[in-house]
């Protein structure tokens, strides 16, 4: 595996899985965070191809435009509406949910937005810790809080929150303390929603190993410097070293898991985690 093999692949109609589900209809809205790039963009396109109205949110306005353009190119069955907002700002979070509610019945929430910072605990800047915590844990909690009343108002009173966790919500690598703590917390949020949702408001998390996205390609150099190894060694030894499947996932592979979780196929998935890590965390040697 070399750097060429982590290039970010485009989402195509052929790679999107669709589920025949009565709730996958244009009157129902799915909020997707991080929708300007990588996994969030793939979730937005996949939810829209499944017939939903997607409120695609991110603070990267140009990236959101790309997502909308891509939806038009694919000719998705539903639609994608861009909602620009910064997840570190409470007023933006409130406006995102309000704008989504103006599009239809808010029924699904995909918390996908995220970022990374690489530093040892002793050197870890607390402002970077706070920012990661705000985007990757506090915002999902606040969005959930604001979405639940909308879920209860839908035709069948049901809704679902899908949270993008990671293998880093199961075990950890060094120098990513804020990321690790956020992902463990996100699994706690997932289970808390299930505990209070009475089976009508469901929740699930998705935990993957490395996925071909800009978040991964952008951390190759930092990780190489931190560990004193080459970028190719970061890919083959650090990222895929413990995985039995020697290939990174495509963003759409992850997006399809959100579709399963949101759909009737996920009816009994409540508080659980979809661990799709190529055997990374459950095997060794
Ligand atoms: P990405 O960098 O491609 O996308 C992240 C998106 O989040 C970007 O569009 C960015 O603009 C947005 N974002 C960041 N800060 C924001 C803010 N303050 N307000 C609004 N939007 C903001 O990364 P990705 O790999 O697609 O990651 C998406 C999620 O998947 C993250 O939660 C990440 O932790 C998780 N994840 C990624 C991998 C992987 O290998 N790529 C593996 C497991 C989990």
Coordinates of C-alpha atoms and ligand atoms in Angstrom, one line a residue:
X1 CA 0.0 0.0 0.0
X2 CA 1.4 3.3 -1.0
X3 CA 0.1 6.9 -0.9
X4 CA -1.6 6.5 -4.3
X5 CA -3.8 3.8 -2.8
X6 CA -5.3 6.1 -0.2
X7 CA -6.6 8.6 -2.8
X8 CA -10.1 9.6 -1.9
X9 CA -12.6 7.8 -4.3
X10 CA -15.8 9.5 -5.6
X11 CA -19.2 8.2 -4.6
X12 CA -21.1 6.7 -7.6
X13 CA -24.7 5.6 -7.8
X14 CA -23.5 2.0 -8.4
X15 CA -21.7 1.9 -5.0
X16 CA -24.7 3.2 -3.0
X17 CA -27.0 0.6 -1.4
X18 CA -30.7 1.4 -1.2
X19 CA -33.2 -0.1 1.2
X20 CA -36.9 -0.2 0.4
X21 CA -38.2 1.5 3.5
X22 CA -41.4 3.5 3.9
X23 CA -39.7 6.1 6.0
X24 CA -37.1 6.8 3.3
X25 CA -39.3 9.4 1.7
X26 CA -38.8 13.1 0.7
X27 CA -41.0 14.4 3.6
X28 CA -38.4 13.0 6.1
X29 CA -35.2 14.9 6.8
X30 CA -31.8 13.5 7.6
X31 CA -29.3 15.9 9.2
X32 CA -25.7 15.0 8.3
X33 CA -22.8 16.8 9.9
X34 CA -19.3 16.9 8.2
X35 CA -21.2 16.7 4.9
X36 CA -18.6 18.7 2.9
X37 CA -16.0 16.0 2.8
X38 CA -15.1 12.3 3.2
X39 CA -17.5 10.1 5.1
X40 CA -20.1 12.8 5.8
X41 CA -20.3 13.7 2.2
X42 CA -20.8 10.0 1.3
X43 CA -23.5 9.7 4.0
X44 CA -25.3 12.8 2.7
X45 CA -25.3 11.4 -0.9
X46 CA -26.3 7.9 0.2
X47 CA -29.2 9.1 2.3
X48 CA -30.4 11.3 -0.5
X49 CA -30.2 8.4 -3.0
X50 CA -32.3 6.5 -0.6
X51 CA -35.1 9.1 -1.1
X52 CA -34.5 11.3 2.0
X53 CA -34.3 15.1 2.1
X54 CA -30.8 15.7 3.5
X55 CA -29.8 18.8 5.5
X56 CA -26.1 18.6 4.7
X57 CA -24.2 20.7 7.2
X58 CA -20.6 21.8 7.5
X59 CA -18.6 25.0 8.1
X60 CA -16.8 24.4 4.7
X61 CA -19.1 26.2 2.3
X62 CA -17.2 25.3 -0.8
X63 CA -17.1 21.7 0.2
X64 CA -20.9 21.7 0.7
X65 CA -21.3 23.1 -2.8
X66 CA -19.3 20.1 -4.1
X67 CA -21.6 17.7 -2.2
X68 CA -24.7 19.4 -3.8
X69 CA -23.1 19.3 -7.3
X70 CA -22.2 15.6 -6.8
X71 CA -25.8 14.9 -5.8
X72 CA -27.0 16.5 -9.0
X73 CA -24.4 14.6 -11.1
X74 CA -25.6 11.3 -9.5
X75 CA -29.2 12.4 -9.9
X76 CA -30.1 11.3 -6.4
X77 CA -33.7 10.2 -5.7
X78 CA -34.1 12.6 -2.8
X79 CA -32.3 15.9 -2.4
X80 CA -29.5 17.6 -0.6
X81 CA -29.9 21.1 1.0
X82 CA -26.7 22.8 2.2
X83 CA -26.8 24.3 5.7
X84 CA -23.6 26.2 6.6
X85 CA -22.8 26.1 10.3
X86 CA -20.0 25.8 12.8
X87 CA -20.4 23.0 15.3
X88 CA -18.4 24.9 17.9
X89 CA -21.2 27.7 18.0
X90 CA -24.4 26.9 19.8
X91 CA -26.5 29.4 17.8
X92 CA -25.3 27.6 14.6
X93 CA -26.3 24.2 16.0
X94 CA -29.8 25.6 16.9
X95 CA -30.1 27.2 13.4
X96 CA -29.0 23.9 11.7
X97 CA -31.9 22.0 13.4
X98 CA -34.4 24.8 12.7
X99 CA -33.4 25.0 9.0
X100 CA -33.6 21.2 8.7
X101 CA -37.1 21.3 10.3
X102 CA -38.2 23.8 7.7
X103 CA -37.4 21.2 5.0
X104 CA -39.7 18.5 6.5
X105 CA -39.9 16.1 9.4
X106 CA -36.5 15.7 11.0
X107 CA -36.2 11.9 11.5
X108 CA -32.5 11.0 11.2
X109 CA -29.3 12.6 12.5
X110 CA -25.9 11.4 11.4
X111 CA -23.1 12.9 13.6
X112 CA -20.0 12.6 11.4
X113 CA -18.0 15.8 11.6
X114 CA -14.6 15.4 13.1
X115 CA -10.9 16.5 13.2
X116 CA -7.6 15.2 14.4
X117 CA -4.7 16.6 16.4
X118 CA -1.5 14.6 17.0
X119 CA 0.5 15.3 20.1
X120 CA 1.6 13.4 23.2
X121 CA -0.5 14.1 26.3
X122 CA 2.3 16.1 27.9
X123 CA 2.4 18.5 25.0
X124 CA -1.3 18.4 24.0
X125 CA -2.6 22.0 23.6
X126 CA -5.8 22.3 25.7
X127 CA -7.4 24.6 23.1
X128 CA -7.1 21.8 20.5
X129 CA -8.5 19.4 23.1
X130 CA -11.5 21.7 23.7
X131 CA -12.1 22.2 20.0
X132 CA -12.1 18.4 19.3
X133 CA -14.4 17.8 22.3
X134 CA -16.8 20.5 21.1
X135 CA -17.1 19.3 17.5
X136 CA -17.0 15.5 18.1
X137 CA -18.8 15.1 21.4
X138 CA -20.6 18.2 22.6
X139 CA -22.2 19.1 19.3
X140 CA -23.5 15.5 18.8
X141 CA -25.1 15.7 22.2
X142 CA -26.7 19.1 21.6
X143 CA -27.9 18.2 18.2
X144 CA -29.5 15.0 19.6
X145 CA -31.2 17.1 22.4
X146 CA -32.7 19.4 19.8
X147 CA -33.6 16.6 17.3
X148 CA -35.5 14.3 19.7
X149 CA -38.6 16.5 20.0
X150 CA -38.8 16.6 16.1
X151 CA -38.4 12.7 16.0
X152 CA -41.4 12.4 18.4
X153 CA -43.5 14.7 16.1
X154 CA -43.0 12.5 13.0
X155 CA -45.8 10.4 11.6
X156 CA -44.8 7.3 13.5
X157 CA -43.1 9.1 16.4
X158 CA -39.8 7.4 15.6
X159 CA -36.3 8.7 14.9
X160 CA -32.7 7.5 14.9
X161 CA -29.2 9.0 15.6
X162 CA -26.2 7.4 13.9
X163 CA -22.8 8.4 15.4
X164 CA -19.5 8.0 13.6
X165 CA -17.2 6.5 16.2
X166 CA -14.0 4.6 15.3
X167 CA -11.7 1.8 16.4
X168 CA -10.5 4.6 18.6
X169 CA -13.7 4.2 20.5
X170 CA -12.6 0.6 21.4
X171 CA -8.9 0.9 21.8
X172 CA -6.4 3.7 21.3
X173 CA -3.3 4.8 19.5
X174 CA -0.8 7.1 21.2
X175 CA -0.7 10.9 20.6
X176 CA -4.4 11.2 19.8
X177 CA -5.8 11.7 23.3
X178 CA -8.6 14.1 22.4
X179 CA -9.8 12.0 19.5
X180 CA -9.7 8.8 21.6
X181 CA -11.6 10.4 24.5
X182 CA -14.2 11.8 22.1
X183 CA -14.8 8.5 20.4
X184 CA -15.2 6.6 23.7
X185 CA -17.6 9.3 24.7
X186 CA -19.6 9.0 21.5
X187 CA -20.3 5.4 22.3
X188 CA -21.5 6.5 25.7
X189 CA -23.9 9.0 24.0
X190 CA -25.1 6.3 21.7
X191 CA -26.0 4.0 24.6
X192 CA -27.6 6.9 26.5
X193 CA -29.9 7.7 23.6
X194 CA -31.0 4.1 23.4
X195 CA -31.5 4.0 27.2
X196 CA -33.9 6.9 27.1
X197 CA -35.5 6.3 23.6
X198 CA -37.9 3.5 24.5
X199 CA -37.1 1.8 21.2
X200 CA -38.8 4.7 19.3
X201 CA -35.7 6.9 19.3
X202 CA -32.9 4.5 18.4
X203 CA -29.2 5.1 18.2
X204 CA -26.2 3.3 16.9
X205 CA -22.5 4.0 16.3
X206 CA -20.2 2.9 13.5
X207 CA -16.7 2.0 14.2
X208 CA -14.3 1.6 11.4
X209 CA -10.6 1.4 10.9
X210 CA -9.0 3.8 8.5
X211 CA -11.1 5.1 5.6
X212 CA -9.8 6.9 2.5
X213 CA -10.6 10.5 3.4
X214 CA -8.8 13.8 3.6
X215 CA -8.7 13.4 7.5
X216 CA -6.4 10.4 6.9
X217 CA -4.3 11.7 4.1
X218 CA -3.7 14.9 6.0
X219 CA -2.3 13.1 9.1
X220 CA 0.2 11.0 7.3
X221 CA 3.0 13.5 7.4
X222 CA 2.5 14.4 11.1
X223 CA 2.4 10.8 12.2
X224 CA 5.5 10.0 10.2
X225 CA 7.4 12.8 11.9
X226 CA 6.1 12.0 15.3
X227 CA 7.2 8.3 15.0
X228 CA 10.4 8.9 12.9
X229 CA 9.2 6.6 10.1
X230 CA 8.3 7.1 6.4
X231 CA 4.7 7.9 5.2
X232 CA 4.5 4.5 3.5
X233 CA 5.4 2.9 6.8
X234 CA 2.6 4.9 8.5
X235 CA 0.1 3.4 6.0
X236 CA 1.4 -0.2 6.0
X237 CA 2.5 -0.5 9.7
X238 CA 0.5 2.0 11.7
X239 CA -2.8 2.2 9.9
X240 CA -3.1 -1.3 8.4
X241 CA -0.6 -3.2 10.5
X242 CA -3.1 -4.8 12.8
X243 CA -5.9 -5.1 10.3
X244 CA -6.4 -8.5 8.7
X245 CA -8.0 -6.9 5.7
X246 CA -5.1 -5.0 4.1
X247 CA -7.2 -2.4 2.4
X248 CA -8.8 0.8 3.6
X249 CA -12.6 1.3 3.4
X250 CA -14.1 3.7 0.9
X251 CA -16.3 6.5 2.4
X252 CA -19.4 5.0 0.7
X253 CA -18.8 1.6 2.4
X254 CA -19.2 3.5 5.7
X255 CA -22.2 5.4 4.4
X256 CA -24.0 2.2 3.5
X257 CA -23.7 1.1 7.1
X258 CA -25.6 4.3 8.2
X259 CA -28.4 3.4 5.7
X260 CA -28.7 -0.1 7.3
X261 CA -28.7 1.4 10.8
X262 CA -31.4 4.0 9.9
X263 CA -33.6 1.6 8.0
X264 CA -36.0 -1.1 9.0
X265 CA -33.1 -3.5 8.8
X266 CA -31.7 -1.7 11.9
X267 CA -35.0 -2.0 13.9
X268 CA -33.2 -4.0 16.7
X269 CA -29.9 -2.1 16.5
X270 CA -30.3 0.2 19.5
X271 CA -27.2 1.4 21.4
X272 CA -25.1 -1.0 19.5
X273 CA -21.9 -0.4 17.6
X274 CA -21.2 -1.6 14.0
X275 CA -17.6 -2.6 14.3
X276 CA -16.3 -2.9 10.7
X277 CA -12.6 -2.8 11.3
X278 CA -11.2 -5.7 9.3
X279 CA -10.4 -7.6 12.4
X280 CA -8.2 -4.9 13.8
X281 CA -9.3 -4.7 17.4
X282 CA -10.4 -8.3 18.0
X283 CA -7.3 -10.2 16.9
X284 CA -3.6 -10.0 17.4
X285 CA -0.4 -11.6 16.2
Ligands
LIG1 P1 -12.9 14.8 6.7 O1 -11.9 15.6 7.2 O2 -12.9 14.3 5.3 O3 -14.4 15.4 7.1 C1 -14.6 16.0 8.3 C2 -15.6 17.1 8.1 O4 -15.9 17.7 9.3 C3 -15.0 18.2 7.2 O5 -15.9 18.5 6.1 C4 -14.9 19.4 8.1 O6 -15.1 20.7 7.5 C5 -16.1 19.1 9.1 N1 -15.9 19.9 10.3 C6 -14.8 19.9 11.1 N2 -14.9 20.9 12.0 C7 -16.1 21.4 11.9 C8 -16.9 22.4 12.6 N3 -16.4 23.1 13.6 N4 -18.1 22.7 12.2 C9 -18.7 22.0 11.1 N5 -18.0 21.1 10.4 C10 -16.8 20.8 10.8 O7 -12.9 13.5 7.7 P2 -13.5 12.0 7.6 O8 -12.5 11.0 7.6 O9 -14.6 12.0 6.6 O10 -14.1 12.0 9.1 C11 -15.5 12.0 9.4 C12 -15.7 11.3 10.7 O11 -15.3 9.9 10.6 C13 -14.9 11.9 11.9 O12 -15.7 11.9 13.0 C14 -13.8 10.9 12.0 O13 -13.3 10.8 13.3 C15 -14.5 9.6 11.7 N6 -13.6 8.5 11.3 C16 -12.8 8.6 10.2 C17 -12.0 7.5 9.9 C18 -11.0 7.6 8.7 O14 -10.1 6.7 8.7 N7 -11.2 8.6 7.8 C19 -12.0 6.3 10.6 C20 -12.9 6.2 11.7 C21 -13.7 7.3 12.0

